[in-house]
Amino acid sequence: MKTAKCYVDGSFNPSIGKYAFGCVMIHENGVIEEYKGSGNNPDALSQRNVAGEMIASMLAVKWAIINEYEKVEIYYDYSGIECWVTGAWKAKNELTQKYRDWMRARKNNLEIEFFKVAAHTNDKYNEMADKLAKEGLLTECGIPEISKI
């Protein structure tokens, strides 16, 4: 099964009123792509870094579909990324419900598997995703276009 690995993370800075995300996408052949971006949607700001975590995960799924993968492994350090999708946690607000529903709908096109990694434990790709999310706060706005390799 053609499988990609994606590491995702989010960040938040209340002083500038932005959330951000970082993604490290690893193709089967070892090629690595990096994505980062940010937003300031008033409805999402209340979710702080979680808004970025959700966007990163959705971007990873979209990237995997565009690049014609059959399966994507999402590596995350915030449990909601998996738990809202699987139903282990109840999605209690509109944003987490939209995230849950969007991710579940994509399971018709792609197998999605989640893997929890501990934050800030020197996991190379998780640290890269974290760094990209922090950079996204300062340098990026919006969601970047996805390239197809």
Tab-separated table of C-alpha atoms in Angstrom:
chain	number	residue	atom	x	y	z
A	1	MET	CA	0.000	0.000	0.000
A	2	LYS	CA	1.437	3.379	-1.004
A	3	THR	CA	1.956	5.129	2.361
A	4	ALA	CA	3.138	8.614	3.344
A	5	LYS	CA	4.197	9.876	6.761
A	6	CYS	CA	3.205	13.344	7.921
A	7	TYR	CA	4.262	15.102	11.103
A	8	VAL	CA	1.993	17.953	12.187
A	9	ASP	CA	2.089	20.650	14.847
A	10	GLY	CA	0.436	23.918	15.794
A	11	SER	CA	1.437	27.109	17.529
A	12	PHE	CA	-0.240	30.220	18.914
A	13	ASN	CA	0.865	33.712	19.835
A	14	PRO	CA	-1.734	35.814	21.671
A	15	SER	CA	0.305	39.011	21.371
A	16	ILE	CA	-0.026	38.998	17.579
A	17	GLY	CA	-3.412	37.258	17.513
A	18	LYS	CA	-2.409	34.358	15.251
A	19	TYR	CA	-2.358	30.582	15.238
A	20	ALA	CA	-0.048	28.678	12.930
A	21	PHE	CA	0.819	25.227	11.716
A	22	GLY	CA	3.755	23.228	10.449
A	23	CYS	CA	3.818	20.007	8.460
A	24	VAL	CA	6.625	17.679	7.468
A	25	MET	CA	5.529	15.373	4.658
A	26	ILE	CA	7.685	12.342	3.925
A	27	HIS	CA	7.223	10.548	0.620
A	28	GLU	CA	7.853	6.820	0.336
A	29	ASN	CA	11.068	7.552	-1.573
A	30	GLY	CA	12.367	9.676	1.315
A	31	VAL	CA	11.757	13.084	-0.265
A	32	ILE	CA	10.676	15.576	2.404
A	33	GLU	CA	8.352	18.521	1.872
A	34	GLU	CA	7.764	21.232	4.450
A	35	TYR	CA	4.653	23.383	4.786
A	36	LYS	CA	3.792	26.187	7.170
A	37	GLY	CA	1.156	28.857	7.438
A	38	SER	CA	-0.971	30.842	9.814
A	39	GLY	CA	-4.374	32.356	10.348
A	40	ASN	CA	-6.267	34.807	12.477
A	41	ASN	CA	-9.882	33.773	11.994
A	42	PRO	CA	-11.670	35.133	15.084
A	43	ASP	CA	-13.671	31.915	15.528
A	44	ALA	CA	-10.498	29.802	15.459
A	45	LEU	CA	-8.384	32.044	17.720
A	46	SER	CA	-10.207	30.727	20.776
A	47	GLN	CA	-8.763	27.292	19.951
A	48	ARG	CA	-5.231	28.707	20.235
A	49	ASN	CA	-2.578	26.257	18.911
A	50	VAL	CA	-5.235	23.566	18.419
A	51	ALA	CA	-6.525	25.506	15.391
A	52	GLY	CA	-3.105	25.068	13.808
A	53	GLU	CA	-2.955	21.398	14.773
A	54	MET	CA	-6.275	20.745	13.026
A	55	ILE	CA	-5.292	22.683	9.891
A	56	ALA	CA	-1.985	20.820	9.718
A	57	SER	CA	-3.740	17.456	9.906
A	58	MET	CA	-6.247	18.387	7.224
A	59	LEU	CA	-3.420	19.690	5.022
A	60	ALA	CA	-1.583	16.379	5.483
A	61	VAL	CA	-4.643	14.436	4.330
A	62	LYS	CA	-5.213	16.738	1.359
A	63	TRP	CA	-1.521	16.454	0.434
A	64	ALA	CA	-1.677	12.653	0.572
A	65	ILE	CA	-4.746	12.582	-1.686
A	66	ILE	CA	-3.208	14.995	-4.215
A	67	ASN	CA	-0.032	12.897	-4.274
A	68	GLU	CA	-2.116	9.747	-4.829
A	69	TYR	CA	-1.296	7.913	-1.628
A	70	GLU	CA	-3.539	5.109	-0.436
A	71	LYS	CA	-2.614	5.625	3.199
A	72	VAL	CA	-1.302	8.458	5.343
A	73	GLU	CA	0.257	8.138	8.777
A	74	ILE	CA	-0.238	11.311	10.817
A	75	TYR	CA	2.231	11.838	13.657
A	76	TYR	CA	0.976	14.359	16.203
A	77	ASP	CA	1.639	15.487	19.758
A	78	TYR	CA	-1.846	16.784	20.636
A	79	SER	CA	-4.312	13.938	21.324
A	80	GLY	CA	-7.399	15.725	19.979
A	81	ILE	CA	-6.052	15.271	16.448
A	82	GLU	CA	-6.858	11.578	16.675
A	83	CYS	CA	-9.456	11.451	19.436
A	84	TRP	CA	-12.043	13.712	17.767
A	85	VAL	CA	-11.826	11.669	14.564
A	86	THR	CA	-12.119	8.281	16.284
A	87	GLY	CA	-14.805	9.437	18.719
A	88	ALA	CA	-12.670	8.854	21.819
A	89	TRP	CA	-13.290	12.538	22.600
A	90	LYS	CA	-16.522	14.377	21.980
A	91	ALA	CA	-16.131	17.293	19.567
A	92	LYS	CA	-17.780	19.967	21.698
A	93	ASN	CA	-17.574	23.062	19.514
A	94	GLU	CA	-18.209	23.971	15.907
A	95	LEU	CA	-14.537	23.941	14.865
A	96	THR	CA	-13.725	20.541	16.330
A	97	GLN	CA	-16.961	19.161	14.858
A	98	LYS	CA	-16.031	20.499	11.412
A	99	TYR	CA	-12.555	19.001	11.768
A	100	ARG	CA	-13.956	15.617	12.835
A	101	ASP	CA	-16.486	15.552	9.999
A	102	TRP	CA	-13.964	16.651	7.355
A	103	MET	CA	-11.444	14.018	8.414
A	104	ARG	CA	-14.031	11.249	8.604
A	105	ALA	CA	-15.315	12.115	5.111
A	106	ARG	CA	-11.772	11.739	3.684
A	107	LYS	CA	-11.542	8.198	5.026
A	108	ASN	CA	-13.557	7.221	1.946
A	109	ASN	CA	-10.578	8.231	-0.235
A	110	LEU	CA	-7.652	7.372	1.977
A	111	GLU	CA	-6.707	5.208	4.935
A	112	ILE	CA	-5.712	7.497	7.803
A	113	GLU	CA	-3.680	6.165	10.706
A	114	PHE	CA	-2.660	8.232	13.719
A	115	PHE	CA	0.475	7.981	15.845
A	116	LYS	CA	1.025	9.923	19.066
A	117	VAL	CA	4.535	11.242	19.656
A	118	ALA	CA	5.682	12.965	22.817
A	119	ALA	CA	6.281	16.674	22.325
A	120	HIS	CA	9.758	18.123	22.724
A	121	THR	CA	11.548	14.783	23.034
A	122	ASN	CA	13.984	15.230	20.132
A	123	ASP	CA	11.869	13.325	17.618
A	124	LYS	CA	13.515	14.759	14.493
A	125	TYR	CA	10.407	15.285	12.377
A	126	ASN	CA	8.166	16.358	15.246
A	127	GLU	CA	10.740	19.000	16.140
A	128	MET	CA	10.810	20.101	12.490
A	129	ALA	CA	7.006	20.447	12.459
A	130	ASP	CA	7.136	22.425	15.709
A	131	LYS	CA	9.787	24.767	14.276
A	132	LEU	CA	7.766	25.269	11.090
A	133	ALA	CA	4.660	26.117	13.130
A	134	LYS	CA	6.591	28.739	15.089
A	135	GLU	CA	8.023	30.160	11.849
A	136	GLY	CA	4.513	30.242	10.413
A	137	LEU	CA	3.478	32.676	13.133
A	138	LEU	CA	6.057	35.178	11.948
A	139	THR	CA	6.457	34.632	8.231
A	140	GLU	CA	3.392	33.062	6.689
A	141	CYS	CA	-0.257	33.854	6.350
A	142	GLY	CA	-2.873	31.496	5.060
A	143	ILE	CA	-2.617	27.946	3.781
A	144	PRO	CA	-0.018	27.236	1.085
A	145	GLU	CA	-0.692	25.491	-2.195
A	146	ILE	CA	0.162	21.799	-2.195
A	147	SER	CA	2.658	20.552	-4.731
A	148	LYS	CA	2.446	17.180	-6.422
A	149	ILE	CA	5.645	15.225	-6.823
